[in-house]
Coordinates of N, CA, C and O in Angstrom, one line a residue:
X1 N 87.1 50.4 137.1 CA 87.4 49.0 136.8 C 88.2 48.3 137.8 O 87.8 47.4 138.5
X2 N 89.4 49.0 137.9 CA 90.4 48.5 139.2 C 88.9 48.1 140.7 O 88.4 47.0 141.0
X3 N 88.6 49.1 141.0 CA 87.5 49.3 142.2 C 86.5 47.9 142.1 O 86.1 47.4 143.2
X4 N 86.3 47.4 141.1 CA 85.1 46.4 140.5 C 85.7 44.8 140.3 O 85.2 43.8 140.2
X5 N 87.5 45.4 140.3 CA 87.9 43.9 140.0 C 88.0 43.5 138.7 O 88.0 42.3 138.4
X6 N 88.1 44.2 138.0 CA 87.5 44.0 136.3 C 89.3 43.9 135.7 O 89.8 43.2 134.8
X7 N 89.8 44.9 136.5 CA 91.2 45.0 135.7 C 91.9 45.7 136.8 O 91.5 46.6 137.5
X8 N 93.2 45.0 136.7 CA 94.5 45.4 137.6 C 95.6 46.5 136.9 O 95.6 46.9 135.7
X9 N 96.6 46.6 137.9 CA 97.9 47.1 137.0 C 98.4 46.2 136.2 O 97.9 45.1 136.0
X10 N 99.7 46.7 135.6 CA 101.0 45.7 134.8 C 101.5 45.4 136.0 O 102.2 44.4 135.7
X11 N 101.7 45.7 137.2 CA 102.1 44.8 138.2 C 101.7 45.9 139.8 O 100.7 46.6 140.0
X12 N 102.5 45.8 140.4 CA 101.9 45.9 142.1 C 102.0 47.7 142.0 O 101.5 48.3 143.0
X13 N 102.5 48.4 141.1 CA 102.5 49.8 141.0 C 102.1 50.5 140.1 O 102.0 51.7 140.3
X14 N 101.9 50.0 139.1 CA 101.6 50.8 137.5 C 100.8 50.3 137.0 O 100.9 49.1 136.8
X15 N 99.5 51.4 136.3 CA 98.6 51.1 135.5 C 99.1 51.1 134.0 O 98.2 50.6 133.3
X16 N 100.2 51.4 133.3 CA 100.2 51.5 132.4 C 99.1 51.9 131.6 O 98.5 51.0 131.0
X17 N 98.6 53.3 131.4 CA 98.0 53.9 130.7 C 97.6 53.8 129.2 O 96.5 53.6 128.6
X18 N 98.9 54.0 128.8 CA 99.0 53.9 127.5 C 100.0 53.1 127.1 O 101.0 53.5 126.5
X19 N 99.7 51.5 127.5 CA 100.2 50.1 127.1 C 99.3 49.7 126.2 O 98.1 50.2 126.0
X20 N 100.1 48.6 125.6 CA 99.4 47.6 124.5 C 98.2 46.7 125.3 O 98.7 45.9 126.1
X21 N 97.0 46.7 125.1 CA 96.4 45.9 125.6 C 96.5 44.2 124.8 O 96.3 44.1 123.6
X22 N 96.8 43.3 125.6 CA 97.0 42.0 124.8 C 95.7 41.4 124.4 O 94.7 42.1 124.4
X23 N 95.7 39.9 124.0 CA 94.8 39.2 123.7 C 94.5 38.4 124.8 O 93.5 37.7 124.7
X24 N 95.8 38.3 126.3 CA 95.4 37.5 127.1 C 94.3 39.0 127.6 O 93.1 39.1 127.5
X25 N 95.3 39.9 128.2 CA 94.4 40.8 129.2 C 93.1 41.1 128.5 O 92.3 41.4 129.4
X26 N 92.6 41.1 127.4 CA 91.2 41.6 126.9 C 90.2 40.3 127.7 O 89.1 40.4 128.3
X27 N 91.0 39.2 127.4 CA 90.0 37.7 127.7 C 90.1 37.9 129.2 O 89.0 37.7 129.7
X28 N 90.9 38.3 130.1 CA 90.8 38.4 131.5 C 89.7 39.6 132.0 O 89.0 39.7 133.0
X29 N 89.6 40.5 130.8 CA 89.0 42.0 131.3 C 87.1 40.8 131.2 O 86.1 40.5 131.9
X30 N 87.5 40.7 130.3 CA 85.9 40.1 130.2 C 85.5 38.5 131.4 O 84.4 38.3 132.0
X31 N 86.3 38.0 131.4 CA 86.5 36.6 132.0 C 85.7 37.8 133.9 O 84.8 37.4 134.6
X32 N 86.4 38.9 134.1 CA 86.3 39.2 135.1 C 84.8 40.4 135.3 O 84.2 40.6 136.3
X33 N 84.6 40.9 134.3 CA 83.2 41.3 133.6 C 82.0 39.9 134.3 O 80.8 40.1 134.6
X34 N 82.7 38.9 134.3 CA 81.4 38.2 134.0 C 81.9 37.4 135.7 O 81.3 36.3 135.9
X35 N 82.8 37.9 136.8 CA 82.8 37.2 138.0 C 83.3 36.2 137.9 O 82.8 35.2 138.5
X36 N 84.7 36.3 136.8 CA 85.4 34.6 136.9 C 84.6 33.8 137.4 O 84.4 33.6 138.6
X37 N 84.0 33.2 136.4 CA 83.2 32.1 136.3 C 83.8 30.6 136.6 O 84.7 30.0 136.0
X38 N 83.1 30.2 137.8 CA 83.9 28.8 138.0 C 84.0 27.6 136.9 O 83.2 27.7 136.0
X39 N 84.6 27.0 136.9 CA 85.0 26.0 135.8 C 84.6 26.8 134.5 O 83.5 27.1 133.9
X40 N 86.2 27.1 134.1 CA 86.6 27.9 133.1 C 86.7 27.3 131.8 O 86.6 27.9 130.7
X41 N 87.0 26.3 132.1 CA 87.3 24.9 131.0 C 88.4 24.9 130.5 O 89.1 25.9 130.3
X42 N 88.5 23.6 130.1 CA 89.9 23.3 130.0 C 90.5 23.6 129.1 O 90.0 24.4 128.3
X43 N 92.2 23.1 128.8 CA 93.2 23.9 128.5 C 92.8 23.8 126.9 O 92.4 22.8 126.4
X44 N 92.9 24.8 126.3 CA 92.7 24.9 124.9 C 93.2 25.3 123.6 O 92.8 25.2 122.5
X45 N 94.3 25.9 124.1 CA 95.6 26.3 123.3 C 96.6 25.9 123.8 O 96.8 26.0 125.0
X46 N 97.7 25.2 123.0 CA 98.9 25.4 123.5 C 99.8 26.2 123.6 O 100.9 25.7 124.0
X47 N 99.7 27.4 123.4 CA 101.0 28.2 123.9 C 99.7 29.4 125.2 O 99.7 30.6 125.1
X48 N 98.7 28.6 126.0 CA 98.5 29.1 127.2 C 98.9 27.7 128.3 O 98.3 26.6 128.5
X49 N 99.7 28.2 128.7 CA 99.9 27.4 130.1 C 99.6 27.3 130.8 O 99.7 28.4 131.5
X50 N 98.8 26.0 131.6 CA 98.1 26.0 132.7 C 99.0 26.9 134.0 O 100.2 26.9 134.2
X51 N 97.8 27.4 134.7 CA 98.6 27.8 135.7 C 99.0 29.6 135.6 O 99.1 30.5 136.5
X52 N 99.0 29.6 133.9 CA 99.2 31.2 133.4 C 98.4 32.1 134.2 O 97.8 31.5 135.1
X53 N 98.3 33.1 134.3 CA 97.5 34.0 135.2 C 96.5 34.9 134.2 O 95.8 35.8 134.4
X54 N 96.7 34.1 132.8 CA 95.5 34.4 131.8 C 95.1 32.7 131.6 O 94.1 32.7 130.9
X55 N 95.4 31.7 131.8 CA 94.5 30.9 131.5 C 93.6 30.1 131.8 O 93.2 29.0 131.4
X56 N 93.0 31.1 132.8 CA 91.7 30.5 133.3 C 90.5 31.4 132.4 O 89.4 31.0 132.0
X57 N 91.0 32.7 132.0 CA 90.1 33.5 131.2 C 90.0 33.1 130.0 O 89.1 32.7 129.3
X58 N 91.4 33.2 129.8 CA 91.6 32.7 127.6 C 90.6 31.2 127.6 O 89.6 31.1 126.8
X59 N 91.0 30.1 128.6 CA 89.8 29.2 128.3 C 88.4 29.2 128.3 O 87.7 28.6 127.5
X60 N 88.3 29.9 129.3 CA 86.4 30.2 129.7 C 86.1 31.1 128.7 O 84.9 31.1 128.6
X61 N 86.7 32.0 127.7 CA 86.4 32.7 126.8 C 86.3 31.9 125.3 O 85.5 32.0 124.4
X62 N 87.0 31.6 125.4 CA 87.0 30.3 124.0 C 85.7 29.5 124.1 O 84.9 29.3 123.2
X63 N 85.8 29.0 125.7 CA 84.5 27.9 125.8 C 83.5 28.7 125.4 O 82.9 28.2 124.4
X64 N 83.1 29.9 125.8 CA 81.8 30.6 124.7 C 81.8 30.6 123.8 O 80.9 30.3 123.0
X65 N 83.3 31.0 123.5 CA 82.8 31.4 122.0 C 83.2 32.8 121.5 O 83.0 33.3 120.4
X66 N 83.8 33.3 123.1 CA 83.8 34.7 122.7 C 85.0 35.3 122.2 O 85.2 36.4 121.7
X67 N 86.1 34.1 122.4 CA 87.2 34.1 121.3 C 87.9 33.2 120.7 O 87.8 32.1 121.2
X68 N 88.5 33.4 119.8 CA 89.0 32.1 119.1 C 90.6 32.4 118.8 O 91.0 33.5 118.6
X69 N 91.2 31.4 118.7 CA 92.5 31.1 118.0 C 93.1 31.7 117.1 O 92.4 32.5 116.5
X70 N 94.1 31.5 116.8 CA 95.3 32.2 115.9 C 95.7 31.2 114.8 O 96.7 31.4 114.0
X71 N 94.9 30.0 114.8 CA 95.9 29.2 114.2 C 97.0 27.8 114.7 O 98.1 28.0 115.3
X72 N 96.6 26.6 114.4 CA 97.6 25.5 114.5 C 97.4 25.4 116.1 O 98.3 24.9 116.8
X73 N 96.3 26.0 116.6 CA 96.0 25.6 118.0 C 96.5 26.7 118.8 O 96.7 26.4 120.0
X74 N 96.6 27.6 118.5 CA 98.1 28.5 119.2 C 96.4 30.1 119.5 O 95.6 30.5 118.7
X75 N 96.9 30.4 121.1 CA 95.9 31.5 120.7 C 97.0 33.1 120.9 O 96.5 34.2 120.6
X76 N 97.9 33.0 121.2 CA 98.9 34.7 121.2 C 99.1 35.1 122.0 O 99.4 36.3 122.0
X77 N 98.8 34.4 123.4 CA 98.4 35.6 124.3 C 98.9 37.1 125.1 O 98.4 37.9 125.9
X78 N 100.2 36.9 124.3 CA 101.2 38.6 124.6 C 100.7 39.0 122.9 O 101.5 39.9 122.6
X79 N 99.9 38.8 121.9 CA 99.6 39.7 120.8 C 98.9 40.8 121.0 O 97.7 40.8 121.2
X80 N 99.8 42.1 120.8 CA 98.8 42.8 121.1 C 97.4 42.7 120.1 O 97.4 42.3 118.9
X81 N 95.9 43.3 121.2 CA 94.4 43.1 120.1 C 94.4 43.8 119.0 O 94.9 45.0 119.3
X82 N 94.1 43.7 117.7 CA 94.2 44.6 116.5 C 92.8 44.9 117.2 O 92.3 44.2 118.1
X83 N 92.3 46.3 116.3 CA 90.9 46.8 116.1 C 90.3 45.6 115.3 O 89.1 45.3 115.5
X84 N 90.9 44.9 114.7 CA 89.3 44.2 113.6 C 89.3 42.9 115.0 O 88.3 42.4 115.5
X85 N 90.6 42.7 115.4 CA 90.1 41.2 116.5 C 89.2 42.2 117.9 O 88.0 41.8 118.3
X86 N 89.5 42.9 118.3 CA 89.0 43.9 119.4 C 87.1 43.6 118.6 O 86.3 43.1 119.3
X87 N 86.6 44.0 117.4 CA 85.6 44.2 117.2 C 85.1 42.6 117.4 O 83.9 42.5 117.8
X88 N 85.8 41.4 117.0 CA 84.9 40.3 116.6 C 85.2 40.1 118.1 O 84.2 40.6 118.6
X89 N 85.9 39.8 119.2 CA 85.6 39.6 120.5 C 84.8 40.2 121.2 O 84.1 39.6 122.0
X90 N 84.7 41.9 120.8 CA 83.4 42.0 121.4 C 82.3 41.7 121.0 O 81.5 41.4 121.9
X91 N 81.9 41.6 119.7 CA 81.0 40.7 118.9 C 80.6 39.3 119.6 O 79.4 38.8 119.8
X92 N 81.7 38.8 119.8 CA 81.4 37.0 120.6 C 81.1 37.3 122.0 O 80.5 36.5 122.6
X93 N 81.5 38.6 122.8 CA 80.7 38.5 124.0 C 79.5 39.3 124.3 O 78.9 39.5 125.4
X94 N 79.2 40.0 122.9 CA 77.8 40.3 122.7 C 76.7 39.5 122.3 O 75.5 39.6 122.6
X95 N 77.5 38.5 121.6 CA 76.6 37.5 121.4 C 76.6 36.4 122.3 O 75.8 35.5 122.0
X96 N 77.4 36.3 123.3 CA 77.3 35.9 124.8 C 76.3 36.4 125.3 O 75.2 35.8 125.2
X97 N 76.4 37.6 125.8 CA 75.1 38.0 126.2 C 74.0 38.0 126.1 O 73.3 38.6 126.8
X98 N 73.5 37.2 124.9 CA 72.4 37.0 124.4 C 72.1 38.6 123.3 O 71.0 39.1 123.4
X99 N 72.8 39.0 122.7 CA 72.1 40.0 121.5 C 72.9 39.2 120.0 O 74.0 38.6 119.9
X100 N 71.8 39.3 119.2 CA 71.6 38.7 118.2 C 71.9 39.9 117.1 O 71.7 39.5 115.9
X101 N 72.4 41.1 117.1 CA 72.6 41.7 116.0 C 73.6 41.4 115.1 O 74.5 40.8 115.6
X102 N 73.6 41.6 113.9 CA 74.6 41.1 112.7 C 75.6 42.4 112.8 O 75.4 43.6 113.1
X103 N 76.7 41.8 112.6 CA 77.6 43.0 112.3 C 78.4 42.4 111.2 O 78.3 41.3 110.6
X104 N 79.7 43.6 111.1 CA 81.0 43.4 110.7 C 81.6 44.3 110.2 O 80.8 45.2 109.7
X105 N 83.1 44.4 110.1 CA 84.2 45.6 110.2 C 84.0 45.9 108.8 O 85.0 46.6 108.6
X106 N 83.3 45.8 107.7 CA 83.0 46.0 106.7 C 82.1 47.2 106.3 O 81.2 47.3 105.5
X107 N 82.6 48.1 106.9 CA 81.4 49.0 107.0 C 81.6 50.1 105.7 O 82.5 50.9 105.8
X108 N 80.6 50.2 104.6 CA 80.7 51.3 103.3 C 81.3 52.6 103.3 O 81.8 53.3 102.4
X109 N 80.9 52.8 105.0 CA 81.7 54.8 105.1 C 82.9 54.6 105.2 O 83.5 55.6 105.3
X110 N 83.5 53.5 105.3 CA 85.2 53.8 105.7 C 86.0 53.6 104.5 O 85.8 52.5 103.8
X111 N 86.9 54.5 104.1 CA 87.7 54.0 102.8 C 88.4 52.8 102.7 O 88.5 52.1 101.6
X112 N 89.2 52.4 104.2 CA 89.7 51.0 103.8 C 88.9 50.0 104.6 O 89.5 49.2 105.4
X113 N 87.6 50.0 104.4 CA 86.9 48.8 105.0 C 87.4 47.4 104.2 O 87.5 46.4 104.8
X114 N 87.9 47.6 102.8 CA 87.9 46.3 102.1 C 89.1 45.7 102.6 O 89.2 44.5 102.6
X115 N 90.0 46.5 103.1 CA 91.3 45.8 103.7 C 91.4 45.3 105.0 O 92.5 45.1 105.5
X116 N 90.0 44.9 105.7 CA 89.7 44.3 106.9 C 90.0 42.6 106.1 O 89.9 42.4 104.9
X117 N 90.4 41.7 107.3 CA 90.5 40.3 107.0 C 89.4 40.2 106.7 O 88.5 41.0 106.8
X118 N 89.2 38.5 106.0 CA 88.3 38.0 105.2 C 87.6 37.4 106.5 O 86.4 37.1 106.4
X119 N 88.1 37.1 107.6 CA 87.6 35.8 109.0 C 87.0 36.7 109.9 O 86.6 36.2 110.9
X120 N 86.9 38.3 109.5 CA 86.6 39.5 110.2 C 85.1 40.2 109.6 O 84.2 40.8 110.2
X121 N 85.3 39.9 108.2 CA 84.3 40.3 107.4 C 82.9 39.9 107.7 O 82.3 40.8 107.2
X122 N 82.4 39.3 108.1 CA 81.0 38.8 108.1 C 81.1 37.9 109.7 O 81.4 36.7 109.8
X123 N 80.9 38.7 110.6 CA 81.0 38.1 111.9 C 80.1 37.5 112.3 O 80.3 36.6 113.2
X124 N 78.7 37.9 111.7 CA 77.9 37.0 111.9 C 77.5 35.8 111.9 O 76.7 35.2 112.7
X125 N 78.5 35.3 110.6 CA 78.6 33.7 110.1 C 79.8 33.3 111.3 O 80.3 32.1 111.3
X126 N 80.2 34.0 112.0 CA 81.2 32.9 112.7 C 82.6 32.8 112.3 O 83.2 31.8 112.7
X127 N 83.3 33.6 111.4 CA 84.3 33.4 110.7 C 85.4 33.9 112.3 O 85.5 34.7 113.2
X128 N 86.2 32.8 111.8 CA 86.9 33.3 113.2 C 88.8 32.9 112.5 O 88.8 31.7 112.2
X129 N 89.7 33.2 112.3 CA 90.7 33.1 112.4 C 91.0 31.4 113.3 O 90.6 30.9 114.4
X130 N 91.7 30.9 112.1 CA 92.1 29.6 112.3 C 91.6 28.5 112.8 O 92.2 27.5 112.8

């Protein structure tokens, strides 16, 4: 990934291995997946600040579609990704890509599938947190 440009260290010496992956770094991992796309579009949360060194990603990723908000406008971007947000982001840049399959973290083999969020449950419809 480093080699491809896809993903850097936590700074000029360390990969941090086994770090929290955020909600900015996931939107940059993909933002850079796709050749930082020129005009990223504009600012779209307020707690990402222009200029951030995730907000050229967190925006161009929202503009798809491939992620959404936290709420009251606000997208987190030091939150670390839960698994159920990890699944609907990749969901939105699968469905970037053009695949049309239905999903959702609701799945019958897991014992606590029912304690997945409700904005997580049915990703197909678009349910997205805030």
């Amino acid at each position: 990934m480093a080699e491809n440009g896809i993903r850097s260290g936590t700074d000029g010496s360390r990969v941090a291995p086994n770090g929290t992956l955020t909600r900015a770094m996931l939107s940059q991992i993909l933002d850079a997946m796709e050749d930082k796309p020129a005009g990223s579009g504009a600012a779209t949360f307020s707690d990402v600040a222009a200029g951030a060194w995730y907000a050229d990603a967190v925006n161009w990723t929202a503009a798809q579609g491939i992620v959404a908000g936290m709420g009251e406008n606000s997208f987190a971007p030091d939150a670390p990704v839960t698994r159920e947000q990890l699944s609907l982001i990749l969901y939105g840049y699968a469905r970037y890509k053009g695949h049309t399959t239905r999903a959702s973290v609701r799945h019958t083999g897991y014992a606590d599938s029912d304690s997945a969020a409700a904005w997580a449950a049915g990703m197909e419809g678009g349910c997205w947190p805030g």
